[in-house]
PDB file of C-alpha atoms in Angstrom:
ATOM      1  CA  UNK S  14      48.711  33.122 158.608  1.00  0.00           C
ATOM      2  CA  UNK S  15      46.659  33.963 155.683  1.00  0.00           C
ATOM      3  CA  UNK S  16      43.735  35.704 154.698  1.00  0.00           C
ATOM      4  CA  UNK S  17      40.375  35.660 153.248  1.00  0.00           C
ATOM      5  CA  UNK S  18      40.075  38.691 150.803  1.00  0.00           C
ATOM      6  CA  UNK S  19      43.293  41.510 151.892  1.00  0.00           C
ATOM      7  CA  UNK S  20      45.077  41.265 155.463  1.00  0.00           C
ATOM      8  CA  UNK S  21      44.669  44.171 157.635  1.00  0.00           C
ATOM      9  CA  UNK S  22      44.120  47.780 157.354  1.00  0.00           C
ATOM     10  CA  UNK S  23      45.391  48.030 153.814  1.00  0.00           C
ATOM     11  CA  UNK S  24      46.085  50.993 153.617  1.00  0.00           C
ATOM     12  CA  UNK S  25      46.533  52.609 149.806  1.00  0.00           C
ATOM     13  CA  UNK S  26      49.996  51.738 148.602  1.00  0.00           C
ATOM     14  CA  UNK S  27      51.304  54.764 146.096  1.00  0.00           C
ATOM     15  CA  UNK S  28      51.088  52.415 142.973  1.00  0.00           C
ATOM     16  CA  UNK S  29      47.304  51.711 144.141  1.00  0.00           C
ATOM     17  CA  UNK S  30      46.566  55.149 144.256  1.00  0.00           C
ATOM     18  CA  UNK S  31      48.089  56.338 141.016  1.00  0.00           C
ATOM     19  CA  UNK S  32      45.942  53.496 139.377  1.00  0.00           C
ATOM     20  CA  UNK S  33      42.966  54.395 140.822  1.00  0.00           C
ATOM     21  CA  UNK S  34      43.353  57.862 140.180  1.00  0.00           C
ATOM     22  CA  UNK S  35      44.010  57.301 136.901  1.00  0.00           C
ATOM     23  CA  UNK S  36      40.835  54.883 136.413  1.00  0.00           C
ATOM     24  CA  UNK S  37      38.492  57.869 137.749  1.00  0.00           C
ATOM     25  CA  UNK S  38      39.767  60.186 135.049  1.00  0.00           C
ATOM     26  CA  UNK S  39      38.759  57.419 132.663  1.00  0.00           C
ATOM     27  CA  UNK S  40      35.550  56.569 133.885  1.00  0.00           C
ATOM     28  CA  UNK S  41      34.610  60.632 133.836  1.00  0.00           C
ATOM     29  CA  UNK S  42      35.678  60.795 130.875  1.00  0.00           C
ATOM     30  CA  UNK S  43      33.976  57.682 129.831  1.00  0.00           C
ATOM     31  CA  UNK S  44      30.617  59.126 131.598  1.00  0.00           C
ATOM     32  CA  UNK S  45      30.819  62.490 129.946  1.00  0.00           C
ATOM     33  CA  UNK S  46      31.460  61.136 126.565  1.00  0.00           C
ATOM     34  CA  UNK S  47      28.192  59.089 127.192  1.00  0.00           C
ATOM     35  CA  UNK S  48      26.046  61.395 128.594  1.00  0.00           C
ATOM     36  CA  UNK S  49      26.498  63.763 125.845  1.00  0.00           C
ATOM     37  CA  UNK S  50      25.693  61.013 123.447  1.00  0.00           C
ATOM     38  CA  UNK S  51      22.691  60.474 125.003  1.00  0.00           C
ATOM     39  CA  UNK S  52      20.845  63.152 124.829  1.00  0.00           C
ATOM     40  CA  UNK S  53      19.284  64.785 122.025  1.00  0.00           C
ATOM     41  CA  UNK S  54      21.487  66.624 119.659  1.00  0.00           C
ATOM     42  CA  UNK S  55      19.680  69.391 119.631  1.00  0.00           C
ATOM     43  CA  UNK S  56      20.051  70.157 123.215  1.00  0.00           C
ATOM     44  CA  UNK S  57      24.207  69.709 123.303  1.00  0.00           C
ATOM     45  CA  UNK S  58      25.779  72.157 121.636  1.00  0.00           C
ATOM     46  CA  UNK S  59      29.089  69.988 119.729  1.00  0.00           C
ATOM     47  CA  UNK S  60      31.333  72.672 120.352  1.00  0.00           C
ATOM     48  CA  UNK S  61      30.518  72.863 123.844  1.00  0.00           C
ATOM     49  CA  UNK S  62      30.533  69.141 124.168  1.00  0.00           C
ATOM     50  CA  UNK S  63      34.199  69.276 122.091  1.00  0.00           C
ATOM     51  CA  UNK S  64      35.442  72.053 124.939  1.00  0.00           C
ATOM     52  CA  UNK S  65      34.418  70.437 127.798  1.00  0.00           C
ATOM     53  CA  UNK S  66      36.328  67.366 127.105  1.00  0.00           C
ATOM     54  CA  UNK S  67      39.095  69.329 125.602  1.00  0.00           C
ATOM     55  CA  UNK S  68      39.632  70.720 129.409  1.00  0.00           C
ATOM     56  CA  UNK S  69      39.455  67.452 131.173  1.00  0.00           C
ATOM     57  CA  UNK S  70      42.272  66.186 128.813  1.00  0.00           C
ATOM     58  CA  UNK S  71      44.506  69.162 129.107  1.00  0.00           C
ATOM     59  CA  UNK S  72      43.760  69.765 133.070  1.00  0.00           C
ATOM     60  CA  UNK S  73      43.637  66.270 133.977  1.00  0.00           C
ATOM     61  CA  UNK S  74      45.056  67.516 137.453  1.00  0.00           C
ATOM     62  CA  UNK S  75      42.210  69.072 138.282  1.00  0.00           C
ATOM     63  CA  UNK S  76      40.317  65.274 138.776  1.00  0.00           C
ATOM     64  CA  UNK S  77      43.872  64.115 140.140  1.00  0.00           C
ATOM     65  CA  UNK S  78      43.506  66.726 142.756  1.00  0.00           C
ATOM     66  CA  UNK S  79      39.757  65.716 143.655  1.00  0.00           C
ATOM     67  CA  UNK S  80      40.379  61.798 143.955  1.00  0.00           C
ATOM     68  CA  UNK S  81      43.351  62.423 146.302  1.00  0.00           C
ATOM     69  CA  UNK S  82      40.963  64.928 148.438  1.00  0.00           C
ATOM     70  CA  UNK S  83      38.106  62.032 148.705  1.00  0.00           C
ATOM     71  CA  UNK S  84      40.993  59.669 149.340  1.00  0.00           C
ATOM     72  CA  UNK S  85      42.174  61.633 152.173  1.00  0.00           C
ATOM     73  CA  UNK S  86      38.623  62.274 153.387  1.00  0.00           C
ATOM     74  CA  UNK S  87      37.866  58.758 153.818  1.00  0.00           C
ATOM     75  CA  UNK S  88      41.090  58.037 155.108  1.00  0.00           C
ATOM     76  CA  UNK S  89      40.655  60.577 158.080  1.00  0.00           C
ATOM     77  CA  UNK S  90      37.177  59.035 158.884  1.00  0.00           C
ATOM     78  CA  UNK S  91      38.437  55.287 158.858  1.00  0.00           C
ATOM     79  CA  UNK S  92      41.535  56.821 161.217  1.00  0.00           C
ATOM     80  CA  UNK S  93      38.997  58.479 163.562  1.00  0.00           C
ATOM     81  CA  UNK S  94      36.563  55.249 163.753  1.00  0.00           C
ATOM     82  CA  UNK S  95      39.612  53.081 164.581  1.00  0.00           C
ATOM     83  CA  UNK S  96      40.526  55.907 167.247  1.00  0.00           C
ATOM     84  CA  UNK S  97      37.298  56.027 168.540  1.00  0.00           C
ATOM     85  CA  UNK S  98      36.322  52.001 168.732  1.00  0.00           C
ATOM     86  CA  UNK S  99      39.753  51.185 170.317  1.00  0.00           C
ATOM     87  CA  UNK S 100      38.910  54.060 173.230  1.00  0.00           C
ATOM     88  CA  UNK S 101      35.709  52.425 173.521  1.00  0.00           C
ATOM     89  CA  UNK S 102      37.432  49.034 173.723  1.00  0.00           C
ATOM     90  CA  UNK S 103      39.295  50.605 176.904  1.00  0.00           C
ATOM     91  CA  UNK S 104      37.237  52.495 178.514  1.00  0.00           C
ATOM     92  CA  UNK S 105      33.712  50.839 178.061  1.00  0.00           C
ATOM     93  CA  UNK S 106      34.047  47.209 176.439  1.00  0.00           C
ATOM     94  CA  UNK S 107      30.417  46.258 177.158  1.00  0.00           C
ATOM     95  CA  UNK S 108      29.886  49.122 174.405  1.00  0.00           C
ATOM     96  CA  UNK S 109      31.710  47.093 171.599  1.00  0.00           C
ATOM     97  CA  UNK S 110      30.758  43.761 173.069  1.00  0.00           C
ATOM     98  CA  UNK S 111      27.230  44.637 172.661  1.00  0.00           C
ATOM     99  CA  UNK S 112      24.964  41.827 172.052  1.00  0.00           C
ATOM    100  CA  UNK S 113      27.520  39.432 170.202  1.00  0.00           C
ATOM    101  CA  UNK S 114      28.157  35.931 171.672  1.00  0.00           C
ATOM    102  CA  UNK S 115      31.569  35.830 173.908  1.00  0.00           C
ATOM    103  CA  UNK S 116      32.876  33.274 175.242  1.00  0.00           C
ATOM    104  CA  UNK S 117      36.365  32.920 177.727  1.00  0.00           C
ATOM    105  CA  UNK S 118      36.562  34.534 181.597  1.00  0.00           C
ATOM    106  CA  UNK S 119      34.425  37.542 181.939  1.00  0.00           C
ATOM    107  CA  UNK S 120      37.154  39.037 184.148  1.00  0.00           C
ATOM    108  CA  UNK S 121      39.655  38.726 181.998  1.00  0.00           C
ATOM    109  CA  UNK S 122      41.661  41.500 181.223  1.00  0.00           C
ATOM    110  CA  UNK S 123      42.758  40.569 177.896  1.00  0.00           C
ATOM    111  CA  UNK S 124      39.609  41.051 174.954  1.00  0.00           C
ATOM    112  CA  UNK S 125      39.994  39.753 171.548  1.00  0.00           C
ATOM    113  CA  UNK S 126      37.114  40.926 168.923  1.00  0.00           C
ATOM    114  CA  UNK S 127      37.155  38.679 165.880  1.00  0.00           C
ATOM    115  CA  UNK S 128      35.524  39.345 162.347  1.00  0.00           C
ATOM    116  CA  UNK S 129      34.917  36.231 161.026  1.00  0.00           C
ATOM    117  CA  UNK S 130      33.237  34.240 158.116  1.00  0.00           C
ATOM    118  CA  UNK S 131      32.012  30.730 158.468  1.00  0.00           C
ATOM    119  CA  UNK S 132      33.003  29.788 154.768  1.00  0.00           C
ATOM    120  CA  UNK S 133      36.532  31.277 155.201  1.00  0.00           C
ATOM    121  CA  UNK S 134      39.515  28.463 155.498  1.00  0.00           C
ATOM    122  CA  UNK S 135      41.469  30.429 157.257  1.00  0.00           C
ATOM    123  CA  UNK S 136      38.775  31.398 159.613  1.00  0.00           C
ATOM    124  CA  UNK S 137      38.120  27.829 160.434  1.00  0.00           C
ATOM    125  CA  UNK S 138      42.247  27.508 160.974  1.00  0.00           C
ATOM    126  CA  UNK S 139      42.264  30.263 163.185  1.00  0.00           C
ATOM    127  CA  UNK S 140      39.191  28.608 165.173  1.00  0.00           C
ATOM    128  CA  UNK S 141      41.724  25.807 166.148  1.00  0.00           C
ATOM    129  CA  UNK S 142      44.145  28.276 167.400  1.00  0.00           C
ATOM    130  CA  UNK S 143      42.117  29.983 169.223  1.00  0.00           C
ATOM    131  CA  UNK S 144      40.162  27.286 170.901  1.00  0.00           C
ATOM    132  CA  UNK S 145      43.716  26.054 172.263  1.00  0.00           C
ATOM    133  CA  UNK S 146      44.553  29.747 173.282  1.00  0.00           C
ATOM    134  CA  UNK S 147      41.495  29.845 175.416  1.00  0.00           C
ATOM    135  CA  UNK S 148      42.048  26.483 176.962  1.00  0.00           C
ATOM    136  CA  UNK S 149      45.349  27.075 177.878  1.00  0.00           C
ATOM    137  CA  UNK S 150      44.337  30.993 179.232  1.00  0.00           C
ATOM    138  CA  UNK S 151      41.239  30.426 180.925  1.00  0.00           C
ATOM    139  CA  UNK S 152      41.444  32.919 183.341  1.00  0.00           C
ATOM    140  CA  UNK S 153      43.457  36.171 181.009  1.00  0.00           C
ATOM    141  CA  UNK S 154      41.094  35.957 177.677  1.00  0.00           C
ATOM    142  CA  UNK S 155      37.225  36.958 176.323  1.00  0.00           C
ATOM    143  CA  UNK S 156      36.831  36.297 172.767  1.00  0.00           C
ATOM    144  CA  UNK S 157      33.934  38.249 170.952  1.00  0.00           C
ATOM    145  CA  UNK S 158      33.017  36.927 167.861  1.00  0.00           C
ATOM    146  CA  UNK S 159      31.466  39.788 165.011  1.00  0.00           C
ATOM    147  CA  UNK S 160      30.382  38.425 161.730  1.00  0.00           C
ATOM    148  CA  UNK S 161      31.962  39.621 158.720  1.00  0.00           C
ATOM    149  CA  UNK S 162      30.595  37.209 155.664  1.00  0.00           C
ATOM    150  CA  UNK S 163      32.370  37.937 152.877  1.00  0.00           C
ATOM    151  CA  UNK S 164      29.306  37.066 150.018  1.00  0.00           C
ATOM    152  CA  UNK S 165      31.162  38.121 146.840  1.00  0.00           C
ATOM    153  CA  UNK S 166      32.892  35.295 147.332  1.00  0.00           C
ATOM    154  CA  UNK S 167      31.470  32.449 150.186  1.00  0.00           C
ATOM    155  CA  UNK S 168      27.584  32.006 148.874  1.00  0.00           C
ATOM    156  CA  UNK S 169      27.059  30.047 152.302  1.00  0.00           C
ATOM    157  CA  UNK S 170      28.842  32.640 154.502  1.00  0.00           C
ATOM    158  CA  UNK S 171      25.333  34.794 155.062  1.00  0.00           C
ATOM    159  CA  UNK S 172      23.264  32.069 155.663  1.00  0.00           C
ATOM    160  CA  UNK S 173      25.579  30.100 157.648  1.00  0.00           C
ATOM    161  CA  UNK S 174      26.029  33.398 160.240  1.00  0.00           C
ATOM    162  CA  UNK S 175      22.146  33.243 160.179  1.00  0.00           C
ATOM    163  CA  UNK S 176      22.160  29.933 161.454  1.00  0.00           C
ATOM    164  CA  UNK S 177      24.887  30.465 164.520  1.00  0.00           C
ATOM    165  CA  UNK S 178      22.400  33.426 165.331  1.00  0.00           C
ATOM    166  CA  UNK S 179      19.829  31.436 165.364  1.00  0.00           C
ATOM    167  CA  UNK S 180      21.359  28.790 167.632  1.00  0.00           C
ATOM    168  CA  UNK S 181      22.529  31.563 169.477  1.00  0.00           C
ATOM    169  CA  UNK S 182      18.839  32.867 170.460  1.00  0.00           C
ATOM    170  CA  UNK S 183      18.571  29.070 172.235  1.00  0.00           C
ATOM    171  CA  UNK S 184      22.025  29.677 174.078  1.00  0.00           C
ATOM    172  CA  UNK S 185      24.185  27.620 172.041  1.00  0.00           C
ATOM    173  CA  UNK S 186      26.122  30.216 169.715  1.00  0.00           C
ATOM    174  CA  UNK S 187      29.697  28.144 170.645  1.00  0.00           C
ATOM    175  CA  UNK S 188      28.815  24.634 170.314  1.00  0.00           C
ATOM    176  CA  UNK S 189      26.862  25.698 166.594  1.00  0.00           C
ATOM    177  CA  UNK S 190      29.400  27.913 165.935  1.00  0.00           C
ATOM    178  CA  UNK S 191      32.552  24.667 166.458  1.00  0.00           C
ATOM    179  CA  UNK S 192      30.376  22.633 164.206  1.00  0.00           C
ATOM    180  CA  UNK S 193      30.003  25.413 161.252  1.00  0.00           C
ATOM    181  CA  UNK S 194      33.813  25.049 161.335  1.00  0.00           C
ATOM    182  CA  UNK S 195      34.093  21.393 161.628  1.00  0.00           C
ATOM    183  CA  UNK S 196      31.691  20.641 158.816  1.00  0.00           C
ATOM    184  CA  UNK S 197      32.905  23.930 157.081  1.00  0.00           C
ATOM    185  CA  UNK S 198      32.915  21.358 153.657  1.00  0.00           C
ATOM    186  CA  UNK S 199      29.192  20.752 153.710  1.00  0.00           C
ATOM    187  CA  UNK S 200      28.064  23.924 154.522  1.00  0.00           C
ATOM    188  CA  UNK S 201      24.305  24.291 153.595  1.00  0.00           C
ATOM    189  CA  UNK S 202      20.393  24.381 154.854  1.00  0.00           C
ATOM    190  CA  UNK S 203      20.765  20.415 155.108  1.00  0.00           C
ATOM    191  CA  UNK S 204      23.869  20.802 157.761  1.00  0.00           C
ATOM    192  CA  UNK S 205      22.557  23.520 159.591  1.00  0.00           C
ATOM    193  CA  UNK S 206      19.031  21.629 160.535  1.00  0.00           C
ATOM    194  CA  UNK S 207      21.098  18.809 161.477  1.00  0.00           C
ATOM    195  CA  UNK S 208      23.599  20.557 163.834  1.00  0.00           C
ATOM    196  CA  UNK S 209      20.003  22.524 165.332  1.00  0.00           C
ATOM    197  CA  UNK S 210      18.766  18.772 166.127  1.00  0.00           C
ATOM    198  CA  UNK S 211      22.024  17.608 167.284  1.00  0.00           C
ATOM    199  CA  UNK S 212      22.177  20.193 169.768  1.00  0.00           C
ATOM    200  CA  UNK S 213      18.556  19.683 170.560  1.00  0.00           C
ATOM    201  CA  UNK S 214      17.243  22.724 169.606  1.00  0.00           C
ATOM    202  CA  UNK S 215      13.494  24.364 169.352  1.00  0.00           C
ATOM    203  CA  UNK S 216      13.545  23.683 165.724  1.00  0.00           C
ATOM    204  CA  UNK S 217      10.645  25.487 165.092  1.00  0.00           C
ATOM    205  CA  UNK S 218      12.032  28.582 166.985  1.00  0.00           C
ATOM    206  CA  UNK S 219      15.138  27.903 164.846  1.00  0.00           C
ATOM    207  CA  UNK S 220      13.400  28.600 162.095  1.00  0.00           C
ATOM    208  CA  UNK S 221      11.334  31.539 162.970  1.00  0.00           C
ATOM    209  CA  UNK S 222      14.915  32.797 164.205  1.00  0.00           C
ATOM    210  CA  UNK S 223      16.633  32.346 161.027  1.00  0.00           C
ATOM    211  CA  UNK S 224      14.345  34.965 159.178  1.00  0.00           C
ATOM    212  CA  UNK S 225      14.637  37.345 162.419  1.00  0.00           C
ATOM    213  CA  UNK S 226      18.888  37.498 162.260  1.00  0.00           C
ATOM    214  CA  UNK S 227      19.349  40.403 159.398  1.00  0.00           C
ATOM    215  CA  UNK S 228      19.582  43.031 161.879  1.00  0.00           C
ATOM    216  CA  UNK S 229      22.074  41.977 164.082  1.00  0.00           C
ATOM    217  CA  UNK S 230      24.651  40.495 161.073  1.00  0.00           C
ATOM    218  CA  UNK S 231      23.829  44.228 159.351  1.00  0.00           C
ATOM    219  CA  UNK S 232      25.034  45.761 162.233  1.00  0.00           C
ATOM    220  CA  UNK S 233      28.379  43.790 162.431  1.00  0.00           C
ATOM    221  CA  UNK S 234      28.905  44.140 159.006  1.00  0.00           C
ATOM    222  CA  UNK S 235      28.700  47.601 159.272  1.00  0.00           C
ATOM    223  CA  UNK S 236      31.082  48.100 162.185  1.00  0.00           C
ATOM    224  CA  UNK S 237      33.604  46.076 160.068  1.00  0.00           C
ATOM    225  CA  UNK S 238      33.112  48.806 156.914  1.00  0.00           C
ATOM    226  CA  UNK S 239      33.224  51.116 159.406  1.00  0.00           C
ATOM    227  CA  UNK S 240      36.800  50.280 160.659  1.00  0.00           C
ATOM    228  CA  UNK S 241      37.967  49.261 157.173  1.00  0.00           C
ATOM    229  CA  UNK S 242      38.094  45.711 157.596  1.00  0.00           C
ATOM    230  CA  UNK S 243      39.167  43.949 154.622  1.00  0.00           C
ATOM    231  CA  UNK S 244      39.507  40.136 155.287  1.00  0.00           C
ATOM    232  CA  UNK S 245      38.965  37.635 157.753  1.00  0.00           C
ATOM    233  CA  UNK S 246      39.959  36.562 160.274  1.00  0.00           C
ATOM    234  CA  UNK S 247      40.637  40.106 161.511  1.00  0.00           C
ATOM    235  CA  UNK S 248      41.199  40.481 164.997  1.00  0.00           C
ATOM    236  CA  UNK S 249      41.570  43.966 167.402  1.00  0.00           C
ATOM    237  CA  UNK S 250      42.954  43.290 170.784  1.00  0.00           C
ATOM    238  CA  UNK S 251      42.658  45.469 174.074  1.00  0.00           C
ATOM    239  CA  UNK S 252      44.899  43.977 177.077  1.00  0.00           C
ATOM    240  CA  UNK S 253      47.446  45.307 179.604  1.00  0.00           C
ATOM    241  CA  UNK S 254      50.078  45.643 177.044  1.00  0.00           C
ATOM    242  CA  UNK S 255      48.702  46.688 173.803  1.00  0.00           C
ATOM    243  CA  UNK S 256      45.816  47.640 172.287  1.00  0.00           C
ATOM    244  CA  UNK S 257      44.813  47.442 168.573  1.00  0.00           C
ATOM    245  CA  UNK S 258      44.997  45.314 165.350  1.00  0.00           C
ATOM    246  CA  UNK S 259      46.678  41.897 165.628  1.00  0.00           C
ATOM    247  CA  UNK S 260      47.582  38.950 164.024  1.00  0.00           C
ATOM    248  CA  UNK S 261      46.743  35.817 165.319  1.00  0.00           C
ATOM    249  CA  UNK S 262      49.894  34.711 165.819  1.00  0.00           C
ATOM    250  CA  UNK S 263      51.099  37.634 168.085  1.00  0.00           C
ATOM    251  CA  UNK S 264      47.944  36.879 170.580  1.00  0.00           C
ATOM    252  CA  UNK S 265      49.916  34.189 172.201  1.00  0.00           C
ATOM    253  CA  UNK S 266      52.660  36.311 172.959  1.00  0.00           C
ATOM    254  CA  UNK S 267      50.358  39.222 174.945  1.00  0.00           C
ATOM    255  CA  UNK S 268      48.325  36.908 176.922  1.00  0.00           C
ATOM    256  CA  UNK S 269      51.944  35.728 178.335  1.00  0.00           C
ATOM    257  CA  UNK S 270      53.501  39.528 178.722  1.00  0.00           C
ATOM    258  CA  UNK S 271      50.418  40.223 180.324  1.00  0.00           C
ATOM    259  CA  UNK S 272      49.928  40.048 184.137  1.00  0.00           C
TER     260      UNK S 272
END
């Protein structure tokens, strides 16, 4: 299975880091340089301009020393939000569920949260597999579906999550949501107004909803930073026998372990 943007908590390889580190130095550097020039020569003094530099060069461990410290700083807070969401995934569900659309037995023991983008190929493959894992488990699986649009590179992603929202509002985030998927080719305002009147919705409420659906997709989006989420489909599973990130084609596997 493949993904939109990079697979799963990706986390910094060693080569990664020592070319990122490496690029911050350079940037400084770059920034210092510059911000000298800028200013008026009679407020920088050359020399100290000349010595400044001179220590970044000779001490460039110093900067090395910082990056890795941020690194490891962010790390720790990504580590403790994916600690922290999977307890809540446990212990209170309804807490992660929140308001997103869900669809599958609300008994079930097994949840699957998905971060997904409506312009993503592999999101719309993963659709098929999971439609057919939910037929054939009826009774053992809740899918929750969080958006995740990926805009730096699916222009219809946003406004295409706008639009499920919308239909959402009039009870029909699932059926919308198949035929975003389905039609995944012409994605654009003249698809979405015909899927609202194919599923005979308000269309005036549709519309009013549209402009109304920032909040909610800000929120996801911001759980999905949050955890570190770097492509989609991304799925985090809590059942009887594990709990965490999976791939989709594991899922199968724990629905049938489970009891």
């Amino acid at each position: 299975m493949s993904f939109c943007m990079r697979t799963f908590f990706d986390w910094f390889t060693p080569l990664f880091q020592y070319l990122r580190t490496w690029t911050a130095i350079g940037l400084l550097l770059l920034v210092v340089t510059w911000s000298f020039s800028a200013q008026a020569a009679s407020r920088i003094d050359p020399q100290l301009e000349q010595q400044v530099l001179q220590i970044i060069r000779e001490h460039p461990e110093v900067i090395i020393e910082s990056v890795q410290t941020y690194q490891q700083q962010q790390q720790q807070k990504v580590k403790q939000a994916q600690q922290s969401f999977l307890q809540d995934l446990k212990t209170n569900p309804q807490t992660v569920i929140g308001e997103s659309p869900s669809t599958g037995s609300t008994q079930a023991k097994t949840l699957l949260i998905e971060f997904s983008d409506f312009q993503c190929p592999y999101c719309a493959e993963a659709h098929k597999t999971l439609k057919e894992l939910l037929a054939k488990y009826p009774d053992k699986l809740r899918l929750v579906y969080k958006n995740f649009p990926l805009t730096s590179i699916h222009a219809e992603a946003l406004p295409a999550a706008r639009a499920a929202w919308a239909a959402y509002q009039q009870g029909k985030f699932w059926e919308y949501h198949d035929a975003l998927f389905t039609n995944q080719k012409q994605l654009g305002e003249a698809l979405y107004l015909d899927i609202a009147k194919k599923l005979k919705l308000d269309l005036g409420k549709f519309k009013r909803d549209l402009t109304l659906a920032t909040p909610a997709l800000t929120k996801d989006i911001q759980l999905a930073e949050k955890l570190a989420v770097s492509g989609t489909p991304f799925f985090i599973i809590n059942s009887p026998t594990f709990s965490g990130v999976v791939q989709l084609a594991d899922i199968e596997s724990i629905l049938t372990s489970a009891k």
